[in-house]
Amino acid sequence: METIVEVDGVPYTFVTENGTTALRLDNKTTASNDTNPADLHLPDIWLVTRSNGMPLFAVRPDVCDKPFRILSADKLYAEKIQWFEPLADFYRERLWVNPKSSVEGSEVYDAYKQHTWQTIIDFAIVDRPSFVYYRNLPGDWKKQSEGGAKFLLCLVEGDPYWTDGLGQIPFAVDTFRKYWEETREVDAAILKTGQTGLDWADGTLGGSDNGSENVYDNFIIIRACLWASENFELVLEKRPMSAQRFGPSGATVASTVFKPSSATRLKTLIDSGTLAKYKTWKP
């Protein structure tokens, strides 16, 4: 099977056979007495494939990287490479996505758990106790059938993401709402949510990813908090309670009510100004 990948305006043909993908380089025919070696140009590209060799997408290597590779998505994930948050560690620019990724029934389509931003939102807005976001419990989106369904990759409206990155969204939305109700201040709630994300980095209290904290998970948490701040409304309600405990006017109770606006914040990269404002890790 042949797949055409265009890199900087130049088309390259990759051939997949028997679970292996290779770049096909077509060279011109030369005279028999021509002893000069042919100049074969390899594209500056890392082509990411399924385990069966089917091309999924491609990223551009950094200047210090090996310029040409064909590697599986599992290998790319093990190297912590990501292509959706430029200011986070291990970023590589995404160059190409297989156009069959959104074609139902294709091998490429089946490599992903297919989602829209709305399906992720539908999961994230459900009220749940905070403890269910613990690893492997019902709030652990990446493991749920209506969430990541244990896939390594999700395709969201044509864009690939690591599933564990998107899995931060429901946790962050729920946690932000909790802190917003407590603090009644958006910025404080975002910062407290970010810190909670660090405290539960591997899905367990006090867990750590054993590396830099400038990783895509924490950027997705900021995205989710900003989205929640624009799609929920903080409602303050006076409730009559024991005058002895709360005084004659009772207590003011805060709640967050879903007021859908748009999914734009979930799609939007974190820029340097936003990062400086909400970053909860060092350096």
PDB file of N, CA, C and O in Angstrom, residues 184-222:
ATOM      1  N   ARG A 184     -14.237  31.464  45.003  1.00  0.00           N
ATOM      2  CA  ARG A 184     -15.069  32.430  44.282  1.00  0.00           C
ATOM      3  C   ARG A 184     -14.219  33.382  43.439  1.00  0.00           C
ATOM      4  O   ARG A 184     -14.613  34.522  43.177  1.00  0.00           O
ATOM      5  N   GLU A 185     -13.076  32.877  43.013  1.00  0.00           N
ATOM      6  CA  GLU A 185     -12.140  33.688  42.227  1.00  0.00           C
ATOM      7  C   GLU A 185     -11.482  32.791  41.177  1.00  0.00           C
ATOM      8  O   GLU A 185     -10.875  31.777  41.509  1.00  0.00           O
ATOM      9  N   VAL A 186     -11.631  33.154  39.917  1.00  0.00           N
ATOM     10  CA  VAL A 186     -11.205  32.291  38.810  1.00  0.00           C
ATOM     11  C   VAL A 186      -9.711  32.002  38.843  1.00  0.00           C
ATOM     12  O   VAL A 186      -9.284  30.838  38.768  1.00  0.00           O
ATOM     13  N   ASP A 187      -8.889  33.037  38.939  1.00  0.00           N
ATOM     14  CA  ASP A 187      -7.442  32.825  38.878  1.00  0.00           C
ATOM     15  C   ASP A 187      -6.959  31.929  40.013  1.00  0.00           C
ATOM     16  O   ASP A 187      -6.119  31.040  39.810  1.00  0.00           O
ATOM     17  N   ALA A 188      -7.477  32.162  41.207  1.00  0.00           N
ATOM     18  CA  ALA A 188      -7.084  31.335  42.348  1.00  0.00           C
ATOM     19  C   ALA A 188      -7.489  29.884  42.121  1.00  0.00           C
ATOM     20  O   ALA A 188      -6.735  28.951  42.437  1.00  0.00           O
ATOM     21  N   ALA A 189      -8.672  29.682  41.552  1.00  0.00           N
ATOM     22  CA  ALA A 189      -9.149  28.320  41.303  1.00  0.00           C
ATOM     23  C   ALA A 189      -8.289  27.613  40.256  1.00  0.00           C
ATOM     24  O   ALA A 189      -7.994  26.417  40.376  1.00  0.00           O
ATOM     25  N   ILE A 190      -7.860  28.343  39.228  1.00  0.00           N
ATOM     26  CA  ILE A 190      -7.002  27.744  38.198  1.00  0.00           C
ATOM     27  C   ILE A 190      -5.660  27.337  38.802  1.00  0.00           C
ATOM     28  O   ILE A 190      -5.152  26.234  38.555  1.00  0.00           O
ATOM     29  N   LEU A 191      -5.083  28.206  39.609  1.00  0.00           N
ATOM     30  CA  LEU A 191      -3.787  27.904  40.221  1.00  0.00           C
ATOM     31  C   LEU A 191      -3.891  26.717  41.179  1.00  0.00           C
ATOM     32  O   LEU A 191      -3.007  25.845  41.197  1.00  0.00           O
ATOM     33  N   LYS A 192      -4.953  26.653  41.950  1.00  0.00           N
ATOM     34  CA  LYS A 192      -5.129  25.531  42.876  1.00  0.00           C
ATOM     35  C   LYS A 192      -5.357  24.230  42.106  1.00  0.00           C
ATOM     36  O   LYS A 192      -4.870  23.164  42.512  1.00  0.00           O
ATOM     37  N   THR A 193      -6.059  24.311  40.989  1.00  0.00           N
ATOM     38  CA  THR A 193      -6.263  23.116  40.162  1.00  0.00           C
ATOM     39  C   THR A 193      -4.941  22.643  39.580  1.00  0.00           C
ATOM     40  O   THR A 193      -4.646  21.440  39.559  1.00  0.00           O
ATOM     41  N   GLY A 194      -4.135  23.589  39.104  1.00  0.00           N
ATOM     42  CA  GLY A 194      -2.822  23.226  38.576  1.00  0.00           C
ATOM     43  C   GLY A 194      -1.959  22.550  39.616  1.00  0.00           C
ATOM     44  O   GLY A 194      -1.274  21.556  39.328  1.00  0.00           O
ATOM     45  N   GLN A 195      -1.984  23.062  40.836  1.00  0.00           N
ATOM     46  CA  GLN A 195      -1.191  22.453  41.901  1.00  0.00           C
ATOM     47  C   GLN A 195      -1.707  21.061  42.238  1.00  0.00           C
ATOM     48  O   GLN A 195      -0.926  20.134  42.475  1.00  0.00           O
ATOM     49  N   THR A 196      -3.017  20.897  42.229  1.00  0.00           N
ATOM     50  CA  THR A 196      -3.589  19.571  42.480  1.00  0.00           C
ATOM     51  C   THR A 196      -3.162  18.598  41.387  1.00  0.00           C
ATOM     52  O   THR A 196      -2.873  17.425  41.661  1.00  0.00           O
ATOM     53  N   GLY A 197      -3.105  19.084  40.146  1.00  0.00           N
ATOM     54  CA  GLY A 197      -2.624  18.237  39.059  1.00  0.00           C
ATOM     55  C   GLY A 197      -1.201  17.776  39.290  1.00  0.00           C
ATOM     56  O   GLY A 197      -0.849  16.622  39.005  1.00  0.00           O
ATOM     57  N   LEU A 198      -0.359  18.659  39.817  1.00  0.00           N
ATOM     58  CA  LEU A 198       1.021  18.274  40.131  1.00  0.00           C
ATOM     59  C   LEU A 198       1.055  17.253  41.264  1.00  0.00           C
ATOM     60  O   LEU A 198       1.843  16.303  41.238  1.00  0.00           O
ATOM     61  N   ASP A 199       0.201  17.457  42.262  1.00  0.00           N
ATOM     62  CA  ASP A 199       0.177  16.556  43.417  1.00  0.00           C
ATOM     63  C   ASP A 199      -0.284  15.150  43.043  1.00  0.00           C
ATOM     64  O   ASP A 199       0.059  14.179  43.718  1.00  0.00           O
ATOM     65  N   TRP A 200      -1.084  15.065  41.971  1.00  0.00           N
ATOM     66  CA  TRP A 200      -1.624  13.775  41.531  1.00  0.00           C
ATOM     67  C   TRP A 200      -1.093  13.428  40.135  1.00  0.00           C
ATOM     68  O   TRP A 200      -1.801  12.856  39.311  1.00  0.00           O
ATOM     69  N   ALA A 201       0.154  13.733  39.873  1.00  0.00           N
ATOM     70  CA  ALA A 201       0.697  13.652  38.511  1.00  0.00           C
ATOM     71  C   ALA A 201       0.548  12.284  37.862  1.00  0.00           C
ATOM     72  O   ALA A 201       0.335  12.178  36.655  1.00  0.00           O
ATOM     73  N   ASP A 202       0.666  11.219  38.634  1.00  0.00           N
ATOM     74  CA  ASP A 202       0.542   9.883  38.041  1.00  0.00           C
ATOM     75  C   ASP A 202      -0.785   9.225  38.395  1.00  0.00           C
ATOM     76  O   ASP A 202      -0.954   8.018  38.233  1.00  0.00           O
ATOM     77  N   GLY A 203      -1.742  10.037  38.861  1.00  0.00           N
ATOM     78  CA  GLY A 203      -3.053   9.501  39.212  1.00  0.00           C
ATOM     79  C   GLY A 203      -3.158   9.027  40.643  1.00  0.00           C
ATOM     80  O   GLY A 203      -4.187   8.496  41.053  1.00  0.00           O
ATOM     81  N   THR A 204      -2.094   9.230  41.430  1.00  0.00           N
ATOM     82  CA  THR A 204      -2.120   8.871  42.843  1.00  0.00           C
ATOM     83  C   THR A 204      -1.623  10.059  43.651  1.00  0.00           C
ATOM     84  O   THR A 204      -0.815  10.856  43.169  1.00  0.00           O
ATOM     85  N   LEU A 205      -2.088  10.190  44.879  1.00  0.00           N
ATOM     86  CA  LEU A 205      -1.707  11.323  45.709  1.00  0.00           C
ATOM     87  C   LEU A 205      -0.210  11.303  45.975  1.00  0.00           C
ATOM     88  O   LEU A 205       0.339  10.301  46.428  1.00  0.00           O
ATOM     89  N   GLY A 206       0.435  12.433  45.667  1.00  0.00           N
ATOM     90  CA  GLY A 206       1.874  12.530  45.854  1.00  0.00           C
ATOM     91  C   GLY A 206       2.668  11.867  44.756  1.00  0.00           C
ATOM     92  O   GLY A 206       3.890  11.803  44.812  1.00  0.00           O
ATOM     93  N   GLY A 207       1.957  11.389  43.716  1.00  0.00           N
ATOM     94  CA  GLY A 207       2.634  10.713  42.613  1.00  0.00           C
ATOM     95  C   GLY A 207       3.430  11.684  41.770  1.00  0.00           C
ATOM     96  O   GLY A 207       3.233  12.894  41.808  1.00  0.00           O
ATOM     97  N   SER A 208       4.346  11.155  40.990  1.00  0.00           N
ATOM     98  CA  SER A 208       5.201  11.988  40.151  1.00  0.00           C
ATOM     99  C   SER A 208       5.456  11.283  38.838  1.00  0.00           C
ATOM    100  O   SER A 208       5.464  10.057  38.762  1.00  0.00           O
ATOM    101  N   ASP A 209       5.646  12.082  37.793  1.00  0.00           N
ATOM    102  CA  ASP A 209       6.016  11.514  36.499  1.00  0.00           C
ATOM    103  C   ASP A 209       7.523  11.352  36.368  1.00  0.00           C
ATOM    104  O   ASP A 209       8.032  10.990  35.312  1.00  0.00           O
ATOM    105  N   ASN A 210       8.251  11.645  37.456  1.00  0.00           N
ATOM    106  CA  ASN A 210       9.703  11.455  37.492  1.00  0.00           C
ATOM    107  C   ASN A 210      10.417  12.189  36.360  1.00  0.00           C
ATOM    108  O   ASN A 210      11.206  11.622  35.623  1.00  0.00           O
ATOM    109  N   GLY A 211      10.127  13.449  36.230  1.00  0.00           N
ATOM    110  CA  GLY A 211      10.782  14.234  35.193  1.00  0.00           C
ATOM    111  C   GLY A 211      10.338  15.676  35.285  1.00  0.00           C
ATOM    112  O   GLY A 211       9.815  16.132  36.304  1.00  0.00           O
ATOM    113  N   SER A 212      10.535  16.412  34.212  1.00  0.00           N
ATOM    114  CA  SER A 212      10.111  17.800  34.162  1.00  0.00           C
ATOM    115  C   SER A 212       8.604  17.901  34.355  1.00  0.00           C
ATOM    116  O   SER A 212       7.848  17.021  33.945  1.00  0.00           O
ATOM    117  N   GLU A 213       8.168  18.984  34.976  1.00  0.00           N
ATOM    118  CA  GLU A 213       6.733  19.224  35.132  1.00  0.00           C
ATOM    119  C   GLU A 213       6.188  20.113  34.020  1.00  0.00           C
ATOM    120  O   GLU A 213       4.988  20.378  33.970  1.00  0.00           O
ATOM    121  N   ASN A 214       7.073  20.538  33.117  1.00  0.00           N
ATOM    122  CA  ASN A 214       6.648  21.379  31.995  1.00  0.00           C
ATOM    123  C   ASN A 214       6.149  20.485  30.854  1.00  0.00           C
ATOM    124  O   ASN A 214       6.630  20.538  29.727  1.00  0.00           O
ATOM    125  N   VAL A 215       5.176  19.644  31.183  1.00  0.00           N
ATOM    126  CA  VAL A 215       4.708  18.628  30.248  1.00  0.00           C
ATOM    127  C   VAL A 215       3.281  18.927  29.798  1.00  0.00           C
ATOM    128  O   VAL A 215       2.567  19.711  30.423  1.00  0.00           O
ATOM    129  N   TYR A 216       2.870  18.279  28.714  1.00  0.00           N
ATOM    130  CA  TYR A 216       1.589  18.612  28.096  1.00  0.00           C
ATOM    131  C   TYR A 216       0.403  18.409  29.020  1.00  0.00           C
ATOM    132  O   TYR A 216      -0.594  19.133  28.923  1.00  0.00           O
ATOM    133  N   ASP A 217       0.467  17.459  29.951  1.00  0.00           N
ATOM    134  CA  ASP A 217      -0.650  17.247  30.875  1.00  0.00           C
ATOM    135  C   ASP A 217      -1.022  18.540  31.595  1.00  0.00           C
ATOM    136  O   ASP A 217      -2.205  18.884  31.728  1.00  0.00           O
ATOM    137  N   ASN A 218      -0.005  19.253  32.070  1.00  0.00           N
ATOM    138  CA  ASN A 218      -0.257  20.459  32.848  1.00  0.00           C
ATOM    139  C   ASN A 218      -0.760  21.608  31.976  1.00  0.00           C
ATOM    140  O   ASN A 218      -1.494  22.483  32.451  1.00  0.00           O
ATOM    141  N   PHE A 219      -0.396  21.598  30.713  1.00  0.00           N
ATOM    142  CA  PHE A 219      -0.922  22.596  29.780  1.00  0.00           C
ATOM    143  C   PHE A 219      -2.395  22.318  29.480  1.00  0.00           C
ATOM    144  O   PHE A 219      -3.210  23.243  29.395  1.00  0.00           O
ATOM    145  N   ILE A 220      -2.737  21.044  29.315  1.00  0.00           N
ATOM    146  CA  ILE A 220      -4.130  20.683  29.054  1.00  0.00           C
ATOM    147  C   ILE A 220      -5.000  21.029  30.264  1.00  0.00           C
ATOM    148  O   ILE A 220      -6.165  21.433  30.120  1.00  0.00           O
ATOM    149  N   ILE A 221      -4.454  20.903  31.464  1.00  0.00           N
ATOM    150  CA  ILE A 221      -5.194  21.298  32.668  1.00  0.00           C
ATOM    151  C   ILE A 221      -5.539  22.785  32.607  1.00  0.00           C
ATOM    152  O   ILE A 221      -6.670  23.185  32.920  1.00  0.00           O
ATOM    153  N   ILE A 222      -4.591  23.614  32.187  1.00  0.00           N
ATOM    154  CA  ILE A 222      -4.873  25.049  32.068  1.00  0.00           C
ATOM    155  C   ILE A 222      -5.946  25.292  31.011  1.00  0.00           C
ATOM    156  O   ILE A 222      -6.879  26.080  31.216  1.00  0.00           O
TER     157      ILE A 222
END
